Amino acid sequence: MTAADQPQVAPYDALLLLSFGGPEKPEDVVPFLENVTRGRGIPRERLEEVGQHYFGFGGRSPINDQNRALLAAIREDLAAAGIDLPVYWGNRNWDPYLADAVSEMRADGIERAAVFTTSAYSSYSSCRQYRENLADVGAEVDGAPRLERLRQYYNHPGFVEPFVDETVRALGSLPETARDDAHLLFVTHSIPLAMNDGSGARGGAYVAQHLDVMAEVVEQVAARIGRTPQHELVYCSRSGAPHIPWLEPDVNDRLEEMAAEGVTSVVMVPIGFVSDHMEVVYDLDTEAMATAEGLGMAAARAGTPGTDPRFVALVRDLLLERAAAERGEVPVRTTVGSLGPGPDLCAVGCCPNPRAPRPAACGVDS
């Protein structure tokens, strides 16, 4: 491949993988949760209670190992495509921290980097807070490179298609007598109602985006299995003060209702998550599966994209798309479903900080 044939990533000279982070040993658990909840006044006793989820897995969250695998896969994918670009990794809440990654980038002479976050949807927690993190690190690290977040990708085929395959696989894993009547429960992280109401440019984007992905997955699954399964969106991982309303129903509550309605088999599809981290392996594989078993329901869980080659290639696609736009070109923006591609730069005031007004990104967004 000649230089002229290589995909063009200018004006970017690096890519940053930005994620949530997680503890890797028991003594990390409570300090990690303190990082996550800083400024919210949550007592240590409550953090230790939540920490039991992690202690049940040896005090180690799967997320950092999953990000290491994704980082390696992205580097391999870019190299195979003829793209010579360094890829860094930083977290919001645990080592390797974002500030350390950006300091390394500065030392390496990086001037402008595209940022891929491991969160596909629009809300304060899943989008704007990462942009605030970028603003903070830009102020914290003297001489930090310019950091530009790539657009939300919930409706990119590289994210959606792995869920289609996994849903079909999970249906096929049920006992033969349970497959034809199995209901699909599409599961995502619950957030406060007010956060959903403020999500996106016009509000309500978080739920609307999930419903769009659900509809697309169901349509493709129906084409594969010859029927349209009953399906709905449910939530997991609710936290926070009991008096604050969050999105419902909880997956466990809905399983109990479905059993009372006569439903005998279910497939849980975790469309809110890019990999099998703690909310998946505890909230679904541990709690929800135990609920289903106790109700006598046949249950299976679809996998997440993880390092599926289509999801890894999605990162490259978004990088090249944004680079072309920054060069003044008009790139093709690949999506499925009905909502179309999201913007490169978020609208002023979208996904507001629920505690205090904050800048949204370092020099590029509102």
PDB file of N, CA and C in Angstrom, residues 243-289:
ATOM      1  N   HIS A 243     -35.920   8.416  46.925  1.00  0.00           N
ATOM      2  CA  HIS A 243     -36.989   9.350  46.579  1.00  0.00           C
ATOM      3  C   HIS A 243     -36.832   9.951  45.188  1.00  0.00           C
ATOM      4  N   ILE A 244     -35.695   9.729  44.556  1.00  0.00           N
ATOM      5  CA  ILE A 244     -35.468  10.260  43.210  1.00  0.00           C
ATOM      6  C   ILE A 244     -35.930   9.222  42.189  1.00  0.00           C
ATOM      7  N   PRO A 245     -36.883   9.571  41.309  1.00  0.00           N
ATOM      8  CA  PRO A 245     -37.382   8.580  40.348  1.00  0.00           C
ATOM      9  C   PRO A 245     -36.361   8.268  39.256  1.00  0.00           C
ATOM     10  N   TRP A 246     -36.210   6.987  38.977  1.00  0.00           N
ATOM     11  CA  TRP A 246     -35.321   6.494  37.929  1.00  0.00           C
ATOM     12  C   TRP A 246     -36.158   5.741  36.888  1.00  0.00           C
ATOM     13  N   LEU A 247     -35.540   5.490  35.756  1.00  0.00           N
ATOM     14  CA  LEU A 247     -36.220   4.741  34.698  1.00  0.00           C
ATOM     15  C   LEU A 247     -36.561   3.338  35.180  1.00  0.00           C
ATOM     16  N   GLU A 248     -37.756   2.896  34.876  1.00  0.00           N
ATOM     17  CA  GLU A 248     -38.261   1.575  35.242  1.00  0.00           C
ATOM     18  C   GLU A 248     -38.958   0.958  34.032  1.00  0.00           C
ATOM     19  N   PRO A 249     -39.214  -0.370  34.068  1.00  0.00           N
ATOM     20  CA  PRO A 249     -39.093  -1.286  35.204  1.00  0.00           C
ATOM     21  C   PRO A 249     -37.698  -1.892  35.324  1.00  0.00           C
ATOM     22  N   ASP A 250     -37.361  -2.250  36.553  1.00  0.00           N
ATOM     23  CA  ASP A 250     -36.149  -3.017  36.798  1.00  0.00           C
ATOM     24  C   ASP A 250     -36.310  -4.408  36.201  1.00  0.00           C
ATOM     25  N   VAL A 251     -35.228  -4.961  35.688  1.00  0.00           N
ATOM     26  CA  VAL A 251     -35.293  -6.254  35.020  1.00  0.00           C
ATOM     27  C   VAL A 251     -35.839  -7.348  35.939  1.00  0.00           C
ATOM     28  N   ASN A 252     -35.452  -7.319  37.212  1.00  0.00           N
ATOM     29  CA  ASN A 252     -35.938  -8.352  38.131  1.00  0.00           C
ATOM     30  C   ASN A 252     -37.429  -8.202  38.410  1.00  0.00           C
ATOM     31  N   ASP A 253     -37.878  -6.969  38.596  1.00  0.00           N
ATOM     32  CA  ASP A 253     -39.304  -6.733  38.801  1.00  0.00           C
ATOM     33  C   ASP A 253     -40.111  -7.184  37.592  1.00  0.00           C
ATOM     34  N   ARG A 254     -39.593  -6.892  36.419  1.00  0.00           N
ATOM     35  CA  ARG A 254     -40.327  -7.261  35.203  1.00  0.00           C
ATOM     36  C   ARG A 254     -40.351  -8.771  35.013  1.00  0.00           C
ATOM     37  N   LEU A 255     -39.279  -9.455  35.373  1.00  0.00           N
ATOM     38  CA  LEU A 255     -39.289 -10.908  35.290  1.00  0.00           C
ATOM     39  C   LEU A 255     -40.398 -11.492  36.173  1.00  0.00           C
ATOM     40  N   GLU A 256     -40.556 -10.955  37.354  1.00  0.00           N
ATOM     41  CA  GLU A 256     -41.608 -11.443  38.242  1.00  0.00           C
ATOM     42  C   GLU A 256     -42.990 -11.188  37.649  1.00  0.00           C
ATOM     43  N   GLU A 257     -43.187 -10.011  37.058  1.00  0.00           N
ATOM     44  CA  GLU A 257     -44.467  -9.710  36.429  1.00  0.00           C
ATOM     45  C   GLU A 257     -44.731 -10.634  35.244  1.00  0.00           C
ATOM     46  N   MET A 258     -43.695 -10.878  34.448  1.00  0.00           N
ATOM     47  CA  MET A 258     -43.859 -11.736  33.273  1.00  0.00           C
ATOM     48  C   MET A 258     -44.208 -13.158  33.675  1.00  0.00           C
ATOM     49  N   ALA A 259     -43.563 -13.655  34.720  1.00  0.00           N
ATOM     50  CA  ALA A 259     -43.884 -15.008  35.185  1.00  0.00           C
ATOM     51  C   ALA A 259     -45.347 -15.085  35.596  1.00  0.00           C
ATOM     52  N   ALA A 260     -45.832 -14.031  36.276  1.00  0.00           N
ATOM     53  CA  ALA A 260     -47.243 -14.007  36.679  1.00  0.00           C
ATOM     54  C   ALA A 260     -48.169 -13.934  35.464  1.00  0.00           C
ATOM     55  N   GLU A 261     -47.666 -13.381  34.373  1.00  0.00           N
ATOM     56  CA  GLU A 261     -48.446 -13.280  33.135  1.00  0.00           C
ATOM     57  C   GLU A 261     -48.398 -14.556  32.308  1.00  0.00           C
ATOM     58  N   GLY A 262     -47.590 -15.515  32.753  1.00  0.00           N
ATOM     59  CA  GLY A 262     -47.519 -16.786  32.054  1.00  0.00           C
ATOM     60  C   GLY A 262     -46.340 -16.948  31.121  1.00  0.00           C
ATOM     61  N   VAL A 263     -45.432 -15.979  31.107  1.00  0.00           N
ATOM     62  CA  VAL A 263     -44.234 -16.095  30.268  1.00  0.00           C
ATOM     63  C   VAL A 263     -43.298 -17.130  30.896  1.00  0.00           C
ATOM     64  N   THR A 264     -42.789 -18.035  30.083  1.00  0.00           N
ATOM     65  CA  THR A 264     -41.967 -19.124  30.621  1.00  0.00           C
ATOM     66  C   THR A 264     -40.520 -19.104  30.141  1.00  0.00           C
ATOM     67  N   SER A 265     -40.184 -18.233  29.173  1.00  0.00           N
ATOM     68  CA  SER A 265     -38.800 -18.189  28.682  1.00  0.00           C
ATOM     69  C   SER A 265     -38.452 -16.775  28.236  1.00  0.00           C
ATOM     70  N   VAL A 266     -37.191 -16.425  28.405  1.00  0.00           N
ATOM     71  CA  VAL A 266     -36.766 -15.055  28.143  1.00  0.00           C
ATOM     72  C   VAL A 266     -35.303 -15.032  27.723  1.00  0.00           C
ATOM     73  N   VAL A 267     -34.983 -14.085  26.857  1.00  0.00           N
ATOM     74  CA  VAL A 267     -33.593 -13.786  26.513  1.00  0.00           C
ATOM     75  C   VAL A 267     -33.326 -12.341  26.891  1.00  0.00           C
ATOM     76  N   MET A 268     -32.282 -12.114  27.682  1.00  0.00           N
ATOM     77  CA  MET A 268     -31.879 -10.759  28.065  1.00  0.00           C
ATOM     78  C   MET A 268     -30.795 -10.266  27.109  1.00  0.00           C
ATOM     79  N   VAL A 269     -31.028  -9.094  26.531  1.00  0.00           N
ATOM     80  CA  VAL A 269     -30.120  -8.523  25.536  1.00  0.00           C
ATOM     81  C   VAL A 269     -29.590  -7.208  26.095  1.00  0.00           C
ATOM     82  N   PRO A 270     -28.335  -7.150  26.535  1.00  0.00           N
ATOM     83  CA  PRO A 270     -27.812  -5.967  27.219  1.00  0.00           C
ATOM     84  C   PRO A 270     -27.365  -4.863  26.264  1.00  0.00           C
ATOM     85  N   ILE A 271     -28.334  -4.253  25.574  1.00  0.00           N
ATOM     86  CA  ILE A 271     -27.985  -3.281  24.530  1.00  0.00           C
ATOM     87  C   ILE A 271     -27.396  -1.982  25.072  1.00  0.00           C
ATOM     88  N   GLY A 272     -27.428  -1.782  26.390  1.00  0.00           N
ATOM     89  CA  GLY A 272     -26.842  -0.570  26.943  1.00  0.00           C
ATOM     90  C   GLY A 272     -25.349  -0.649  27.175  1.00  0.00           C
ATOM     91  N   PHE A 273     -24.715  -1.785  26.884  1.00  0.00           N
ATOM     92  CA  PHE A 273     -23.343  -2.022  27.307  1.00  0.00           C
ATOM     93  C   PHE A 273     -22.484  -2.501  26.134  1.00  0.00           C
ATOM     94  N   VAL A 274     -21.244  -2.010  26.078  1.00  0.00           N
ATOM     95  CA  VAL A 274     -20.356  -2.413  24.992  1.00  0.00           C
ATOM     96  C   VAL A 274     -19.579  -3.682  25.325  1.00  0.00           C
ATOM     97  N   SER A 275     -19.491  -4.039  26.620  1.00  0.00           N
ATOM     98  CA  SER A 275     -18.759  -5.249  26.986  1.00  0.00           C
ATOM     99  C   SER A 275     -19.378  -5.846  28.248  1.00  0.00           C
ATOM    100  N   ASP A 276     -18.943  -7.056  28.591  1.00  0.00           N
ATOM    101  CA  ASP A 276     -19.508  -7.779  29.732  1.00  0.00           C
ATOM    102  C   ASP A 276     -18.842  -7.342  31.039  1.00  0.00           C
ATOM    103  N   HIS A 277     -19.062  -6.081  31.422  1.00  0.00           N
ATOM    104  CA  HIS A 277     -18.461  -5.625  32.670  1.00  0.00           C
ATOM    105  C   HIS A 277     -19.424  -5.853  33.830  1.00  0.00           C
ATOM    106  N   MET A 278     -19.212  -5.173  34.976  1.00  0.00           N
ATOM    107  CA  MET A 278     -19.868  -5.583  36.216  1.00  0.00           C
ATOM    108  C   MET A 278     -21.394  -5.523  36.140  1.00  0.00           C
ATOM    109  N   GLU A 279     -21.946  -4.500  35.480  1.00  0.00           N
ATOM    110  CA  GLU A 279     -23.398  -4.422  35.391  1.00  0.00           C
ATOM    111  C   GLU A 279     -23.994  -5.611  34.653  1.00  0.00           C
ATOM    112  N   VAL A 280     -23.218  -6.228  33.794  1.00  0.00           N
ATOM    113  CA  VAL A 280     -23.691  -7.390  33.049  1.00  0.00           C
ATOM    114  C   VAL A 280     -23.466  -8.667  33.859  1.00  0.00           C
ATOM    115  N   VAL A 281     -22.241  -8.867  34.338  1.00  0.00           N
ATOM    116  CA  VAL A 281     -21.942 -10.144  34.995  1.00  0.00           C
ATOM    117  C   VAL A 281     -22.573 -10.249  36.381  1.00  0.00           C
ATOM    118  N   TYR A 282     -22.851  -9.102  37.036  1.00  0.00           N
ATOM    119  CA  TYR A 282     -23.542  -9.184  38.325  1.00  0.00           C
ATOM    120  C   TYR A 282     -25.046  -8.980  38.154  1.00  0.00           C
ATOM    121  N   ASP A 283     -25.448  -7.827  37.601  1.00  0.00           N
ATOM    122  CA  ASP A 283     -26.872  -7.503  37.539  1.00  0.00           C
ATOM    123  C   ASP A 283     -27.669  -8.494  36.690  1.00  0.00           C
ATOM    124  N   LEU A 284     -27.065  -8.976  35.612  1.00  0.00           N
ATOM    125  CA  LEU A 284     -27.793  -9.904  34.743  1.00  0.00           C
ATOM    126  C   LEU A 284     -27.400 -11.354  35.017  1.00  0.00           C
ATOM    127  N   ASP A 285     -26.113 -11.677  34.857  1.00  0.00           N
ATOM    128  CA  ASP A 285     -25.691 -13.075  34.969  1.00  0.00           C
ATOM    129  C   ASP A 285     -25.870 -13.635  36.379  1.00  0.00           C
ATOM    130  N   THR A 286     -25.810 -12.767  37.386  1.00  0.00           N
ATOM    131  CA  THR A 286     -25.957 -13.237  38.764  1.00  0.00           C
ATOM    132  C   THR A 286     -27.379 -13.000  39.269  1.00  0.00           C
ATOM    133  N   GLU A 287     -27.776 -11.735  39.399  1.00  0.00           N
ATOM    134  CA  GLU A 287     -29.081 -11.421  40.006  1.00  0.00           C
ATOM    135  C   GLU A 287     -30.258 -11.827  39.123  1.00  0.00           C
ATOM    136  N   ALA A 288     -30.274 -11.335  37.876  1.00  0.00           N
ATOM    137  CA  ALA A 288     -31.447 -11.579  37.038  1.00  0.00           C
ATOM    138  C   ALA A 288     -31.583 -13.056  36.685  1.00  0.00           C
ATOM    139  N   MET A 289     -30.468 -13.734  36.449  1.00  0.00           N
ATOM    140  CA  MET A 289     -30.549 -15.162  36.167  1.00  0.00           C
ATOM    141  C   MET A 289     -31.080 -15.931  37.380  1.00  0.00           C
TER     142      MET A 289
END
